[in-house]
């Protein structure tokens, strides 16, 4: 199946993000080798792969933090490689990013962190700024008294939630999540998954989620794409993953830690 | 303008009919807020309101919240509202917006006078805490030194040698260059002014005594504080931020033993060496200037220097150097371990470290100068 990398299921129309034949290399070593991937509008795409396989690199390449060697990245039909600075800015306005460690600005309070992109991009009154920031915090499940804390005073789960609130500050269409549930306990991770699902439904988001969390993959992801050997070796819903015959996919979804074989008895 | 948010009002049979349209999104939030505030202001007493949302093209959290704000304002004025025509995808969002911001948000506001008094109070407390922390650090260093003396094998000699390389050996070129220039400048200024009353020869006395007693050690200490004290604070601070210090503690190591003591001792060893080299470079620079600019032959310069300065002048400069190293090390260590979670605090503590150690170095130098003058050395 890897022979026809361009025809694996999932490539087609209705894609918000279209990646074609993307090559990213550090030094002489190609991390992503002619990778193609589509993210469809309104779906939650889970992106898995071995540690160091280049999942985060793909995400960072799409959002423009890592330069590409070759290939095409289109967001909403706009080729990011050829887009003007203004067009790029407009696209960037439409996505929100949750970094793995949160990447909150440590010198700003939680409220200021959420307000930062709004303040920079929109002209709104101080009152609306405050109301919207608190509304966003409440939507990600945080109490209003968190608003005046500094990031250093937050727990891991709260940091992720604040980072999500900041990623959602400008009401983006696309959200990139880099291991959103890593470092959370299973209950916290489950709640975060539910939160992502709820927000995705209420706000109509398209979610690109790099994850290692098998539970997330089972419960919230509409589709899953597997990265190995620098390209997407399989993409499809969880059922397709379970049926996939690629050895890495097999051991990932059928390994000891997978719920399919391990937890079925319970 | 295309997509402009709309909110048209009309009276229909005793009820207020609002017809919404356009984009109710983040980009238009400013315009939309003004529209909504205008409607609220224009109809202070509202009985019943119908809001038709059918012509709204897009709605996001901003639009949903502003709609909710309108609904709450009407409800607060005793009115009753019906919202119609809301497109299916937006219903969940509007319902969600109805649940948030139960309590009106209030940014904390404080009185100016109280705030400025608070700053003064906090600063005083901070000074007290800083002094306490520095004293505690000196105590911890003494204890660590005692432990190292009792168990010499536990002392981190390799680490100390490495630090001496960093703060001593590698600082030699810049210290030589700067002190050379300072010596030359001192001599040039002296020559220029002493020449007016034919006292050029006393430039040698001035350069010799000033360099050996004060300028050499001070310049070197200020440079080391800026160059190495800041690096120590930043290092220790980022180790604190990344929990490396906690990791050391849990393994049964005292961070003062492992990290601070070798660094402080390295400074205590390095500063006298750098001071000696710096003083020599300054004297050389002064001699070169006297020769080139003052027409004084090197023989005369050296002979005069031998008469002008005593071994005591030389010793006083060198005796002060280890204490300067200790001050820089203690302040750098204290500030580094005082870093908290935020990157801002790392920057602030690094600045504090340099400012405080330079201040203390100069203060101590002044006190010692008075002391030596009093005892007549």
Coordinates of C-alpha atoms in Angstrom, one line a residue:
Chain A
X1 CA 0.0 0.0 0.0
X2 CA 2.9 2.3 0.5
X3 CA 3.7 2.0 -3.2
X4 CA 0.8 4.2 -4.1
X5 CA 1.3 7.0 -1.5
X6 CA -0.7 9.4 -3.5
X7 CA -3.8 7.2 -3.7
X8 CA -4.2 6.1 -0.1
X9 CA -7.7 6.8 1.1
X10 CA -8.2 10.3 2.4
X11 CA -6.6 12.2 -0.4
X12 CA -9.3 14.0 -2.4
X13 CA -11.5 17.0 -2.5
X14 CA -12.9 19.0 0.4
X15 CA -9.5 19.3 2.0
X16 CA -8.7 22.4 4.1
X17 CA -5.0 21.5 4.3
X18 CA -3.4 19.8 1.3
X19 CA 0.1 18.6 1.5
X20 CA 1.7 17.1 -1.6
X21 CA 5.2 15.5 -2.0
X22 CA 6.6 17.4 0.9
X23 CA 10.3 17.0 1.6
X24 CA 11.9 18.3 4.8
X25 CA 15.5 17.6 5.5
X26 CA 17.9 18.6 8.2
X27 CA 21.4 18.4 6.9
X28 CA 21.5 15.5 4.5
X29 CA 18.9 13.5 6.3
X30 CA 15.3 13.6 4.9
X31 CA 12.8 13.6 7.8
X32 CA 9.8 13.9 5.5
X33 CA 10.2 12.3 2.2
X34 CA 7.6 13.1 -0.4
X35 CA 4.8 13.1 2.1
X36 CA 1.2 13.7 1.0
X37 CA -1.7 14.3 3.4
X38 CA -5.1 15.9 3.4
X39 CA -7.0 17.3 6.3
X40 CA -10.7 17.6 5.6
X41 CA -12.9 20.4 6.7
X42 CA -14.5 19.8 10.1
X43 CA -12.7 16.7 11.0
X44 CA -10.4 15.7 13.8
X45 CA -7.3 14.2 12.3
X46 CA -5.1 12.2 14.6
X47 CA -1.5 12.0 13.5
X48 CA 0.6 9.2 14.9
X49 CA 4.1 7.8 14.4
X50 CA 7.1 6.7 16.3
X51 CA 9.0 9.2 18.4
X52 CA 11.3 11.1 16.1
X53 CA 9.5 10.0 13.0
X54 CA 8.7 13.7 12.2
X55 CA 5.2 14.3 13.4
X56 CA 6.0 17.6 15.0
X57 CA 8.2 18.5 12.1
X58 CA 5.3 18.1 9.7
X59 CA 3.1 20.3 11.9
X60 CA 5.8 22.9 12.2
X61 CA 6.4 22.8 8.5
X62 CA 2.7 23.4 7.7
X63 CA 2.6 26.4 10.1
X64 CA 5.8 27.7 8.7
X65 CA 8.3 27.2 11.5
X66 CA 10.4 24.8 9.6
X67 CA 11.4 25.4 6.0
X68 CA 10.6 22.8 3.4
X69 CA 12.9 21.5 0.7
X70 CA 10.3 20.7 -1.8
X71 CA 6.6 20.0 -2.2
X72 CA 3.3 21.9 -1.9
X73 CA 1.4 23.0 1.2
X74 CA -2.0 24.5 0.5
X75 CA -4.4 25.8 3.1
X76 CA -7.9 26.6 1.8
X77 CA -6.5 26.5 -1.7
X78 CA -3.7 29.0 -1.0
X79 CA -0.2 27.7 -1.7
X80 CA 1.7 28.9 1.3
X81 CA 5.0 28.6 -0.5
X82 CA 4.0 31.1 -3.1
X83 CA 1.6 33.3 -1.1
X84 CA 2.4 37.0 -0.5
X85 CA 3.1 38.1 3.1
X86 CA -0.4 39.5 3.4
X87 CA -2.1 36.4 2.2
X88 CA 0.0 34.4 4.5
X89 CA -0.9 36.6 7.4
X90 CA -4.6 36.1 6.6
X91 CA -4.1 32.3 6.6
X92 CA -2.2 32.5 9.9
X93 CA -5.0 34.5 11.4
X94 CA -7.3 31.5 10.7
X95 CA -5.3 28.9 12.6
X96 CA -4.5 28.4 16.3
X97 CA -1.7 26.3 17.6
X98 CA -1.4 24.5 20.9
X99 CA 2.3 23.8 21.6
X100 CA 3.3 20.7 23.5
X101 CA 4.6 22.6 26.5
X102 CA 1.9 25.3 26.2
X103 CA 4.3 28.0 25.2
X104 CA 2.4 30.5 27.3
X105 CA 4.1 33.9 27.7
X106 CA 5.5 33.6 31.2
X107 CA 5.6 37.3 31.8
X108 CA 1.9 37.8 31.1
X109 CA -1.1 36.7 33.2
X110 CA -3.4 34.0 31.9
X111 CA -5.9 36.7 30.9
X112 CA -3.2 38.7 29.0
X113 CA -2.1 35.5 27.3
X114 CA -5.5 34.9 25.9
X115 CA -6.0 38.6 25.1
X116 CA -2.7 38.9 23.4
X117 CA -3.7 37.8 19.8
X118 CA -7.0 39.6 20.1
X119 CA -5.4 42.8 21.1
X120 CA -2.9 42.6 18.3
X121 CA -5.3 41.7 15.5
X122 CA -8.7 43.2 16.4
X123 CA -9.9 46.6 17.5
X124 CA -12.2 45.8 20.3
X125 CA -13.1 47.6 23.5
X126 CA -11.4 46.9 26.8
X127 CA -14.7 45.6 28.1
X128 CA -15.2 43.1 25.2
X129 CA -11.6 42.1 25.5
X130 CA -12.1 41.1 29.1
X131 CA -15.4 39.4 28.5
X132 CA -14.2 37.4 25.6
X133 CA -11.0 36.3 27.4
X134 CA -13.1 35.1 30.4
X135 CA -15.6 33.5 28.1
X136 CA -12.8 31.6 26.3
X137 CA -11.3 30.5 29.6
X138 CA -14.7 29.3 30.8
X139 CA -15.2 27.4 27.5
X140 CA -12.0 25.5 28.1
X141 CA -13.2 24.7 31.6
X142 CA -11.3 27.1 33.7
X143 CA -12.6 29.1 36.6
X144 CA -12.4 32.9 36.3
X145 CA -10.0 33.2 39.3
X146 CA -7.3 31.6 37.1
X147 CA -7.3 34.7 34.9
X148 CA -5.0 36.7 37.0
X149 CA -2.5 34.0 37.7
X150 CA 0.9 33.7 35.9
X151 CA 1.7 30.6 33.8
X152 CA 4.3 29.5 36.4
X153 CA 1.6 29.1 39.0
X154 CA -0.5 26.7 36.8
X155 CA -0.6 22.9 36.9
X156 CA 0.1 20.9 33.7
X157 CA -3.5 20.4 32.9
X158 CA -4.4 24.0 33.5
X159 CA -1.5 25.2 31.3
X160 CA -2.8 23.0 28.4
X161 CA -6.3 24.5 28.9
X162 CA -5.0 28.1 28.9
X163 CA -2.9 27.3 25.8
X164 CA -6.0 26.0 24.1
X165 CA -7.9 29.1 25.1
X166 CA -5.2 31.2 23.6
X167 CA -5.1 29.1 20.5
X168 CA -8.9 29.6 20.1
X169 CA -8.7 33.3 21.0
X170 CA -9.3 34.6 17.4
X171 CA -11.9 31.9 16.7
X172 CA -9.7 30.0 14.2
X173 CA -11.1 27.5 11.7
X174 CA -8.1 25.2 12.0
X175 CA -6.5 24.2 15.3
X176 CA -3.1 22.4 15.5
X177 CA -2.6 20.4 18.6
X178 CA 0.8 19.0 19.4
X179 CA 0.4 16.1 21.9
X180 CA -2.5 17.9 23.7
X181 CA -2.9 15.1 26.3
X182 CA 0.8 14.3 27.0
X183 CA 1.7 14.8 30.6
X184 CA -1.9 14.6 31.8
X185 CA -3.4 11.9 33.9
X186 CA -5.8 9.5 32.2
X187 CA -8.8 11.3 33.7
X188 CA -7.5 14.7 32.8
X189 CA -6.6 13.5 29.3
X190 CA -10.1 12.1 28.9
X191 CA -11.6 15.4 29.9
X192 CA -9.3 17.2 27.6
X193 CA -10.4 14.9 24.7
X194 CA -14.0 15.6 25.5
X195 CA -13.3 19.3 25.6
X196 CA -11.7 19.2 22.2
X197 CA -14.6 17.2 20.8
X198 CA -17.1 19.6 22.3
X199 CA -15.3 22.7 21.1
X200 CA -14.8 21.2 17.7
X201 CA -18.5 20.6 17.4
X202 CA -19.6 24.0 18.8
X203 CA -17.1 26.0 16.9
X204 CA -17.0 23.9 13.7
X205 CA -13.2 23.5 14.0
X206 CA -10.9 21.5 11.8
X207 CA -8.4 19.8 14.2
X208 CA -5.0 18.5 13.3
X209 CA -3.8 16.6 16.3
X210 CA -0.4 15.0 16.8
X211 CA -0.8 12.5 19.5
X212 CA 0.5 9.3 21.2
X213 CA -2.6 8.8 23.2
X214 CA -4.4 5.7 22.0
X215 CA -7.5 6.7 23.9
X216 CA -7.7 10.0 22.1
X217 CA -7.3 8.1 18.8
X218 CA -10.2 5.9 19.7
X219 CA -12.6 8.4 21.1
X220 CA -12.2 11.7 19.4
X221 CA -10.4 11.3 16.1
X222 CA -12.5 11.0 12.9
X223 CA -9.5 9.9 10.9
X224 CA -6.0 8.8 11.7
X225 CA -2.9 9.2 9.6
X226 CA 0.2 7.2 10.4
X227 CA 3.7 8.5 9.6
X228 CA 6.6 6.2 9.1
X229 CA 9.7 6.2 6.8
X230 CA 9.0 9.9 6.1
X231 CA 5.6 9.5 4.6
X232 CA 2.0 8.7 5.4
X233 CA 1.8 4.9 5.3
X234 CA -1.9 4.7 6.2
X235 CA -4.8 7.0 6.7
X236 CA -8.4 6.4 7.6
X237 CA -10.8 5.9 10.5
X238 CA -9.8 3.7 13.5
X239 CA -11.4 0.6 11.9
X240 CA -9.1 0.9 8.9
X241 CA -6.1 1.3 11.2
X242 CA -7.0 -1.9 13.1
X243 CA -7.4 -3.7 9.8
X244 CA -4.1 -2.3 8.4
X245 CA -1.4 -4.9 7.8
X246 CA 1.7 -2.7 8.0
X247 CA 3.8 -4.2 10.8
X248 CA 4.3 -0.8 12.6
X249 CA 0.6 0.0 12.5
X250 CA -0.2 -3.5 13.6
X251 CA 2.1 -3.3 16.7
X252 CA 0.9 0.2 17.4
X253 CA -2.8 -0.5 17.5
X254 CA -2.6 -4.1 18.6
X255 CA 0.3 -3.8 21.1
X256 CA 0.1 -4.6 24.8
X257 CA -1.0 -1.0 25.5
X258 CA -3.7 -0.9 23.0
X259 CA -7.2 -1.2 24.3
X260 CA -8.3 -3.5 21.5
X261 CA -6.6 -6.6 22.8
X262 CA -5.6 -5.6 26.3
X263 CA -8.8 -4.1 27.6
X264 CA -11.4 -6.1 25.7
X265 CA -11.7 -8.6 28.6
X266 CA -12.6 -5.9 31.1
Chain B
X1 CA -19.4 47.3 2.8
X2 CA -19.8 43.6 2.2
X3 CA -20.4 41.5 5.2
X4 CA -20.9 44.5 7.5
X5 CA -22.7 43.3 10.6
X6 CA -26.3 44.6 10.8
X7 CA -28.8 45.1 13.5
X8 CA -31.9 46.9 12.3
X9 CA -34.6 47.8 14.7
X10 CA -38.3 48.4 14.0
X11 CA -41.4 48.6 16.2
X12 CA -43.9 45.9 15.4
X13 CA -47.1 45.9 17.4
X14 CA -45.6 47.1 20.7
X15 CA -42.6 44.8 20.4
X16 CA -39.2 45.7 19.2
X17 CA -38.1 43.7 16.2
X18 CA -34.4 43.5 15.6
X19 CA -33.1 42.1 12.4
X20 CA -29.5 40.9 12.4
X21 CA -27.4 40.3 9.4
X22 CA -23.9 40.2 8.0
X23 CA -20.8 38.8 9.6
X24 CA -21.0 38.4 13.4
X25 CA -17.3 37.4 13.7
X26 CA -14.1 38.4 15.4
X27 CA -13.0 40.8 12.6
X28 CA -16.3 42.7 12.9
X29 CA -16.5 42.5 16.7
X30 CA -15.7 46.2 17.2
X31 CA -18.5 47.4 14.9
X32 CA -20.9 44.9 16.2
X33 CA -20.3 45.9 19.8
X34 CA -21.1 49.5 18.9
X35 CA -24.2 48.5 17.1
X36 CA -25.4 46.5 20.1
X37 CA -24.6 49.1 22.6
X38 CA -26.5 51.6 20.5
X39 CA -29.6 49.4 20.5
X40 CA -29.3 48.9 24.3
X41 CA -28.9 52.7 24.9
X42 CA -31.8 53.6 22.6
X43 CA -34.3 51.3 24.2
X44 CA -33.8 51.6 27.9
X45 CA -37.3 50.2 28.7
X46 CA -38.1 47.3 26.5
X47 CA -41.1 45.1 26.8
X48 CA -40.7 42.4 24.3
X49 CA -38.0 41.9 21.7
X50 CA -37.9 39.6 18.7
X51 CA -34.4 39.0 17.3
X52 CA -34.3 37.6 13.8
X53 CA -30.9 36.1 13.1
X54 CA -31.7 34.6 9.7
X55 CA -29.6 36.9 7.7
X56 CA -26.4 36.4 9.7
X57 CA -23.8 35.0 7.3
X58 CA -21.3 33.8 9.9
X59 CA -21.2 33.7 13.7
X60 CA -18.3 32.9 16.0
X61 CA -17.6 33.2 19.7
X62 CA -17.4 36.9 19.5
X63 CA -20.8 37.2 17.8
X64 CA -22.3 34.7 20.1
X65 CA -21.1 36.5 23.2
X66 CA -22.2 39.9 21.9
X67 CA -25.7 38.4 21.2
X68 CA -25.6 37.0 24.7
X69 CA -24.7 40.4 26.1
X70 CA -27.7 42.0 24.3
X71 CA -30.0 39.3 25.6
X72 CA -28.7 39.9 29.2
X73 CA -29.1 43.6 28.8
X74 CA -32.7 43.2 27.7
X75 CA -33.4 40.7 30.5
X76 CA -31.8 43.1 33.0
X77 CA -34.2 45.9 31.8
X78 CA -37.1 43.6 32.5
X79 CA -37.7 42.7 28.9
X80 CA -38.5 39.3 27.3
X81 CA -36.7 38.0 24.2
X82 CA -37.4 35.6 21.4
X83 CA -34.5 34.7 19.1
X84 CA -35.5 33.2 15.8
X85 CA -33.9 32.2 12.6
X86 CA -30.6 31.1 14.1
X87 CA -28.9 28.7 11.8
X88 CA -28.5 25.1 13.1
X89 CA -24.6 25.1 13.3
X90 CA -24.6 28.1 15.5
X91 CA -27.2 27.0 18.1
X92 CA -24.8 25.1 20.3
X93 CA -22.3 28.0 20.3
X94 CA -25.0 30.5 21.3
X95 CA -26.2 28.1 24.0
X96 CA -22.6 27.8 25.3
X97 CA -22.2 31.6 25.3
X98 CA -25.3 31.7 27.5
X99 CA -23.5 29.8 30.2
X100 CA -20.3 31.8 30.5
X101 CA -19.4 35.0 32.3
X102 CA -21.9 34.6 35.1
X103 CA -20.2 37.1 37.2
X104 CA -19.3 40.4 35.6
X105 CA -15.6 40.5 35.0
X106 CA -13.7 43.1 37.0
X107 CA -10.1 44.0 36.3
X108 CA -8.4 44.6 39.7
X109 CA -8.1 48.3 40.3
X110 CA -6.1 49.9 43.0
X111 CA -5.6 53.3 44.3
X112 CA -2.4 55.1 43.1
X113 CA -1.1 56.1 46.5
X114 CA -1.7 52.6 48.0
X115 CA -0.1 51.0 45.0
X116 CA 3.1 53.2 45.3
X117 CA 3.3 52.6 49.0
X118 CA 2.9 48.9 48.3
X119 CA 5.9 49.1 45.9
X120 CA 8.0 50.9 48.5
X121 CA 7.1 48.3 51.2
X122 CA 7.7 45.4 48.9
X123 CA 11.1 46.8 47.9
X124 CA 12.2 47.2 51.5
X125 CA 11.1 43.7 52.2
X126 CA 13.0 42.5 49.2
X127 CA 16.2 44.2 50.3
X128 CA 15.8 42.5 53.7
X129 CA 15.3 39.2 52.0
X130 CA 18.2 39.7 49.7
X131 CA 20.5 40.4 52.6
X132 CA 19.2 37.4 54.4
X133 CA 19.7 35.2 51.3
X134 CA 23.2 36.5 50.8
X135 CA 24.1 35.8 54.4
X136 CA 22.5 32.3 54.2
X137 CA 24.6 31.7 51.0
X138 CA 27.8 32.7 52.8
X139 CA 26.8 30.3 55.6
X140 CA 26.0 27.5 53.2
X141 CA 29.3 28.1 51.4
X142 CA 31.2 27.9 54.7
X143 CA 29.4 24.7 55.6
X144 CA 30.2 23.3 52.2
X145 CA 33.8 24.3 52.5
X146 CA 33.9 22.6 55.9
X147 CA 32.4 19.4 54.4
X148 CA 34.9 19.6 51.6
X149 CA 37.8 20.0 54.1
X150 CA 36.6 17.0 56.1
X151 CA 36.2 14.8 53.0
X152 CA 38.6 16.2 50.5
X153 CA 37.6 13.5 48.0
X154 CA 34.1 14.8 47.8
X155 CA 35.3 18.2 46.6
X156 CA 34.6 18.8 43.0
X157 CA 38.1 19.7 41.8
X158 CA 37.5 19.0 38.2
X159 CA 34.5 21.3 38.2
X160 CA 36.5 24.0 39.9
X161 CA 39.3 23.7 37.4
X162 CA 36.9 23.9 34.5
X163 CA 35.3 27.0 36.1
X164 CA 38.8 28.6 36.6
X165 CA 39.4 28.0 32.9
X166 CA 36.1 29.7 32.0
X167 CA 36.2 32.7 34.3
X168 CA 40.0 33.1 34.6
X169 CA 42.0 31.8 31.6
X170 CA 39.4 32.8 29.0
X171 CA 38.9 36.2 30.5
X172 CA 42.7 37.0 30.2
X173 CA 42.6 38.6 26.7
X174 CA 39.7 41.0 27.4
X175 CA 41.1 41.9 30.8
X176 CA 44.5 42.6 29.4
X177 CA 43.1 44.7 26.6
X178 CA 40.8 46.8 28.8
X179 CA 43.3 47.4 31.6
X180 CA 46.0 48.2 29.1
X181 CA 43.7 50.9 27.7
X182 CA 42.8 52.2 31.1
X183 CA 46.5 52.5 32.1
X184 CA 47.2 54.3 28.9
X185 CA 44.3 56.7 29.4
X186 CA 45.3 57.4 33.0
X187 CA 48.8 58.2 31.9
X188 CA 47.6 60.4 28.9
X189 CA 45.3 62.4 31.1
X190 CA 48.0 62.8 33.8
X191 CA 50.6 63.9 31.3
X192 CA 48.3 66.4 29.7
X193 CA 47.4 68.1 33.0
X194 CA 50.7 67.7 34.9
X195 CA 52.6 69.1 32.0
X196 CA 51.2 72.6 32.7
X197 CA 53.3 72.8 35.9
X198 CA 56.2 70.6 34.7
X199 CA 55.3 67.7 37.0
X200 CA 55.2 65.0 34.3
X201 CA 57.4 62.7 36.3
X202 CA 54.6 62.4 39.0
X203 CA 52.4 60.8 36.4
X204 CA 54.3 57.7 37.1
X205 CA 53.4 57.9 40.8
X206 CA 49.8 58.5 40.0
X207 CA 49.5 55.6 37.5
X208 CA 51.5 53.2 39.7
X209 CA 49.6 53.8 42.9
X210 CA 46.1 54.2 41.3
X211 CA 46.5 51.1 39.2
X212 CA 48.0 48.9 41.9
X213 CA 45.8 49.9 44.8
X214 CA 42.4 50.6 43.2
X215 CA 41.9 50.7 39.5
X216 CA 43.3 47.3 38.6
X217 CA 41.3 45.3 41.0
X218 CA 38.1 47.4 40.5
X219 CA 38.2 47.2 36.7
X220 CA 38.8 43.5 36.8
X221 CA 36.0 42.9 39.4
X222 CA 33.5 44.9 37.4
X223 CA 34.5 43.1 34.2
X224 CA 34.2 39.7 35.9
X225 CA 30.9 40.6 37.5
X226 CA 29.5 41.5 34.0
X227 CA 31.2 38.6 32.2
X228 CA 31.0 35.7 34.7
X229 CA 28.6 36.7 37.5
X230 CA 25.8 37.1 34.9
X231 CA 26.7 33.8 33.3
X232 CA 26.6 32.0 36.7
X233 CA 23.2 33.5 37.6
X234 CA 21.7 32.6 34.2
X235 CA 23.1 29.1 34.4
X236 CA 22.0 28.4 37.9
X237 CA 18.6 30.1 37.2
X238 CA 17.8 28.0 34.2
X239 CA 18.9 24.9 36.1
X240 CA 16.4 25.9 38.8
X241 CA 13.7 26.5 36.2
X242 CA 14.2 23.1 34.6
X243 CA 14.1 21.4 38.0
X244 CA 17.8 20.2 37.6
X245 CA 18.5 21.7 41.1
X246 CA 15.6 19.7 42.5
X247 CA 16.9 16.6 40.8
X248 CA 20.3 17.1 42.5
X249 CA 18.6 17.5 45.9
X250 CA 16.6 14.3 45.5
X251 CA 19.8 12.4 44.7
X252 CA 21.2 13.6 48.0
X253 CA 23.5 16.4 46.8
X254 CA 23.5 19.9 48.1
X255 CA 23.4 22.2 45.1
X256 CA 25.7 24.5 47.0
X257 CA 28.3 21.7 47.2
X258 CA 28.0 20.7 43.6
X259 CA 27.3 23.9 41.8
X260 CA 28.0 27.0 43.9
X261 CA 31.2 26.2 45.8
X262 CA 33.3 25.3 42.8
X263 CA 32.2 28.4 41.0
X264 CA 32.8 30.7 44.0
X265 CA 36.2 29.2 44.7
X266 CA 37.0 29.5 41.0
X267 CA 36.3 33.2 41.2
X268 CA 38.3 33.5 44.4
X269 CA 41.3 32.0 42.7
X270 CA 40.8 33.7 39.3
X271 CA 40.3 37.2 40.5
X272 CA 43.8 37.7 42.1
X273 CA 45.4 36.2 39.0
X274 CA 43.4 38.5 36.7
X275 CA 44.1 41.5 38.9
X276 CA 47.8 40.8 38.7
X277 CA 47.8 40.5 35.0
X278 CA 45.5 43.5 34.7
X279 CA 47.7 45.6 36.8
X280 CA 50.8 44.7 34.8
X281 CA 48.9 45.5 31.5
X282 CA 47.8 48.8 32.9
X283 CA 51.4 49.7 34.0
X284 CA 52.6 48.7 30.6
X285 CA 49.9 50.8 28.9
X286 CA 50.9 53.7 31.1
X287 CA 54.6 53.3 30.3
X288 CA 53.9 53.1 26.6
X289 CA 51.9 56.3 26.8
X290 CA 54.6 58.1 28.8
X291 CA 57.1 57.1 26.2
X292 CA 55.1 57.9 23.1
X293 CA 53.2 60.9 24.3
X294 CA 55.2 62.2 27.2
X295 CA 58.7 61.6 25.8
X296 CA 59.7 59.7 28.9
X297 CA 62.2 56.9 28.3
X298 CA 61.3 53.5 29.6
X299 CA 64.3 53.5 31.9
X300 CA 63.1 56.6 33.6
X301 CA 59.6 55.2 33.9
X302 CA 60.8 52.0 35.5
X303 CA 63.2 53.8 37.8
X304 CA 60.6 56.3 38.9
X305 CA 58.0 53.5 39.3
X306 CA 60.4 51.6 41.6
X307 CA 60.7 54.7 43.9
X308 CA 57.0 55.6 43.7
X309 CA 55.2 52.4 44.7
X310 CA 55.9 50.1 47.5
X311 CA 55.3 46.4 47.9
X312 CA 52.4 47.4 50.2
X313 CA 50.5 49.2 47.3
X314 CA 50.9 46.1 45.2
X315 CA 49.8 43.8 48.1
X316 CA 46.7 45.9 49.0
X317 CA 45.4 45.5 45.4
X318 CA 45.9 41.8 45.4
X319 CA 44.6 41.2 49.0
X320 CA 41.3 42.8 48.0
X321 CA 40.9 40.6 44.9
X322 CA 39.7 37.3 46.5
X323 CA 37.1 39.2 48.5
X324 CA 35.8 40.7 45.3
X325 CA 35.6 37.2 43.8
X326 CA 33.7 36.0 46.9
X327 CA 31.2 38.9 46.6
X328 CA 30.6 38.2 42.9
X329 CA 30.2 34.5 43.5
X330 CA 27.9 34.8 46.5
X331 CA 25.6 37.3 44.7
X332 CA 25.6 35.3 41.5
X333 CA 24.8 32.1 43.4
X334 CA 22.1 33.7 45.5
X335 CA 20.4 35.4 42.6
X336 CA 20.6 32.3 40.5
X337 CA 19.0 30.1 43.1
X338 CA 16.3 32.7 43.6
X339 CA 15.0 32.4 40.0
X340 CA 11.4 31.2 39.9
X341 CA 9.4 29.6 37.1
X342 CA 9.2 32.5 34.6
X343 CA 11.7 33.6 32.0
X344 CA 11.1 37.1 33.1
X345 CA 12.4 36.3 36.6
X346 CA 15.5 34.8 35.0
X347 CA 16.2 38.0 33.2
X348 CA 15.5 40.1 36.3
X349 CA 17.7 38.0 38.5
X350 CA 20.6 38.1 36.0
X351 CA 20.4 41.9 35.9
X352 CA 20.1 42.1 39.7
X353 CA 23.2 39.9 40.0
X354 CA 25.4 42.2 37.9
X355 CA 24.0 45.4 39.4
X356 CA 24.3 44.2 43.0
X357 CA 27.7 42.7 42.6
X358 CA 29.2 45.8 40.9
X359 CA 27.6 48.0 43.6
X360 CA 28.9 45.8 46.4
X361 CA 32.4 45.5 44.9
X362 CA 32.7 49.3 44.7
X363 CA 31.2 49.7 48.2
X364 CA 33.6 47.2 49.7
X365 CA 36.5 48.7 47.8
X366 CA 35.7 52.2 49.3
X367 CA 35.3 50.9 52.8
X368 CA 38.6 49.0 52.5
X369 CA 40.4 52.1 51.1
X370 CA 39.2 54.1 54.2
X371 CA 40.3 51.2 56.4
X372 CA 43.8 51.0 54.9
X373 CA 44.2 54.8 55.1
X374 CA 43.2 54.7 58.7
X375 CA 45.7 52.0 59.7
X376 CA 48.3 53.8 57.6
X377 CA 49.2 51.2 55.0

